[in-house]
């Protein structure tokens, strides 16, 4: 499980402005550390179930104030080909701000459902 991961950089620390992602999560421009993370594509546990959660303030930044949505979504490119399952869950509005995601009841509910759903 991941909450607001900065896989391809973050605002103010390495995010390549204007980077887009394709349907597989591959960024059009890769931040230096993202390139290092690409080894996960060959080593990530095949038994892992992944839930990737991230926020969008819906203020035009396409971010949670610190992490661009496309940076968080690039996790898919790194692990989805190996993980047993991969899911994404996006949260919107002021409660989707980076430091508020951990206290967002919708995030809690998604996490509980992911961990305990049959």
GROMACS .gro file of C-alpha atoms in nm:
model
  118
    1UNK     CA    1   0.000   0.000   0.000
    2UNK     CA    2   0.119   0.347  -0.081
    3UNK     CA    3  -0.016   0.688   0.011
    4UNK     CA    4   0.097   0.991  -0.193
    5UNK     CA    5   0.423   0.844  -0.318
    6UNK     CA    6   0.665   1.067  -0.504
    7UNK     CA    7   0.797   0.806  -0.745
    8UNK     CA    8   0.876   1.050  -1.025
    9UNK     CA    9   0.960   1.347  -0.802
   10UNK     CA   10   0.758   1.607  -0.619
   11UNK     CA   11   0.683   1.977  -0.640
   12UNK     CA   12   1.004   2.153  -0.549
   13UNK     CA   13   1.215   1.836  -0.550
   14UNK     CA   14   1.278   1.692  -0.891
   15UNK     CA   15   0.939   1.657  -1.059
   16UNK     CA   16   0.992   1.706  -1.432
   17UNK     CA   17   0.738   1.976  -1.523
   18UNK     CA   18   0.513   1.881  -1.808
   19UNK     CA   19   0.572   1.510  -1.766
   20UNK     CA   20   0.278   1.298  -1.870
   21UNK     CA   21   0.216   0.927  -1.818
   22UNK     CA   22   0.087   0.668  -2.058
   23UNK     CA   23  -0.181   0.407  -1.981
   24UNK     CA   24   0.081   0.183  -1.820
   25UNK     CA   25   0.200   0.463  -1.589
   26UNK     CA   26   0.528   0.524  -1.775
   27UNK     CA   27   0.634   0.890  -1.745
   28UNK     CA   28   0.727   1.082  -2.059
   29UNK     CA   29   1.015   1.238  -1.863
   30UNK     CA   30   1.182   1.040  -1.584
   31UNK     CA   31   1.325   1.205  -1.275
   32UNK     CA   32   1.670   1.072  -1.177
   33UNK     CA   33   1.545   0.864  -0.884
   34UNK     CA   34   1.263   0.715  -1.090
   35UNK     CA   35   1.527   0.569  -1.319
   36UNK     CA   36   1.685   0.400  -1.015
   37UNK     CA   37   1.346   0.260  -0.908
   38UNK     CA   38   1.297   0.086  -1.243
   39UNK     CA   39   1.481  -0.220  -1.105
   40UNK     CA   40   1.155  -0.290  -0.918
   41UNK     CA   41   1.009  -0.399  -1.250
   42UNK     CA   42   1.227  -0.711  -1.222
   43UNK     CA   43   1.243  -0.767  -0.848
   44UNK     CA   44   0.909  -0.663  -0.694
   45UNK     CA   45   0.743  -0.956  -0.514
   46UNK     CA   46   0.497  -1.135  -0.737
   47UNK     CA   47   0.274  -1.211  -0.437
   48UNK     CA   48   0.225  -0.843  -0.343
   49UNK     CA   49  -0.114  -0.679  -0.368
   50UNK     CA   50  -0.075  -0.304  -0.420
   51UNK     CA   51  -0.313  -0.020  -0.341
   52UNK     CA   52  -0.184   0.317  -0.459
   53UNK     CA   53  -0.371   0.613  -0.303
   54UNK     CA   54  -0.309   0.978  -0.388
   55UNK     CA   55  -0.481   1.315  -0.381
   56UNK     CA   56  -0.583   1.592  -0.617
   57UNK     CA   57  -0.685   1.923  -0.464
   58UNK     CA   58  -0.877   2.006  -0.783
   59UNK     CA   59  -0.723   2.354  -0.779
   60UNK     CA   60  -0.560   2.328  -1.122
   61UNK     CA   61  -0.226   2.193  -0.995
   62UNK     CA   62  -0.319   1.826  -1.049
   63UNK     CA   63  -0.147   1.754  -0.719
   64UNK     CA   64  -0.199   1.715  -0.347
   65UNK     CA   65   0.009   2.035  -0.301
   66UNK     CA   66   0.336   1.838  -0.282
   67UNK     CA   67   0.303   1.535  -0.509
   68UNK     CA   68   0.175   1.562  -0.867
   69UNK     CA   69  -0.090   1.303  -0.952
   70UNK     CA   70   0.122   1.177  -1.243
   71UNK     CA   71   0.419   1.119  -1.013
   72UNK     CA   72   0.208   0.909  -0.776
   73UNK     CA   73   0.048   0.720  -1.065
   74UNK     CA   74   0.390   0.627  -1.206
   75UNK     CA   75   0.405   0.351  -0.941
   76UNK     CA   76   0.192   0.148  -1.181
   77UNK     CA   77   0.477   0.133  -1.432
   78UNK     CA   78   0.717   0.016  -1.162
   79UNK     CA   79   0.517  -0.268  -1.007
   80UNK     CA   80   0.193  -0.354  -1.189
   81UNK     CA   81   0.362  -0.597  -1.425
   82UNK     CA   82   0.488  -0.808  -1.134
   83UNK     CA   83   0.251  -0.753  -0.845
   84UNK     CA   84  -0.030  -1.001  -0.791
   85UNK     CA   85  -0.274  -0.709  -0.816
   86UNK     CA   86  -0.256  -0.334  -0.858
   87UNK     CA   87  -0.529  -0.081  -0.773
   88UNK     CA   88  -0.537   0.297  -0.770
   89UNK     CA   89  -0.762   0.519  -0.562
   90UNK     CA   90  -0.768   0.895  -0.612
   91UNK     CA   91  -0.910   1.135  -0.353
   92UNK     CA   92  -1.032   1.486  -0.430
   93UNK     CA   93  -1.070   1.823  -0.263
   94UNK     CA   94  -0.917   1.992   0.039
   95UNK     CA   95  -0.908   1.667   0.243
   96UNK     CA   96  -0.686   1.522  -0.032
   97UNK     CA   97  -0.404   1.762   0.058
   98UNK     CA   98  -0.075   1.574   0.108
   99UNK     CA   99  -0.049   1.601   0.486
  100UNK     CA  100  -0.424   1.546   0.535
  101UNK     CA  101  -0.449   1.216   0.348
  102UNK     CA  102  -0.344   1.018   0.658
  103UNK     CA  103  -0.639   1.162   0.851
  104UNK     CA  104  -0.894   1.140   0.569
  105UNK     CA  105  -1.182   0.904   0.658
  106UNK     CA  106  -1.225   0.804   0.293
  107UNK     CA  107  -0.860   0.697   0.282
  108UNK     CA  108  -0.912   0.499   0.604
  109UNK     CA  109  -1.216   0.326   0.456
  110UNK     CA  110  -1.032   0.238   0.132
  111UNK     CA  111  -0.740   0.100   0.332
  112UNK     CA  112  -0.965  -0.110   0.555
  113UNK     CA  113  -1.153  -0.244   0.255
  114UNK     CA  114  -0.828  -0.330   0.078
  115UNK     CA  115  -0.679  -0.508   0.380
  116UNK     CA  116  -0.987  -0.689   0.503
  117UNK     CA  117  -1.216  -0.736   0.202
  118UNK     CA  118  -1.276  -1.094   0.101
   0.00000   0.00000   0.00000
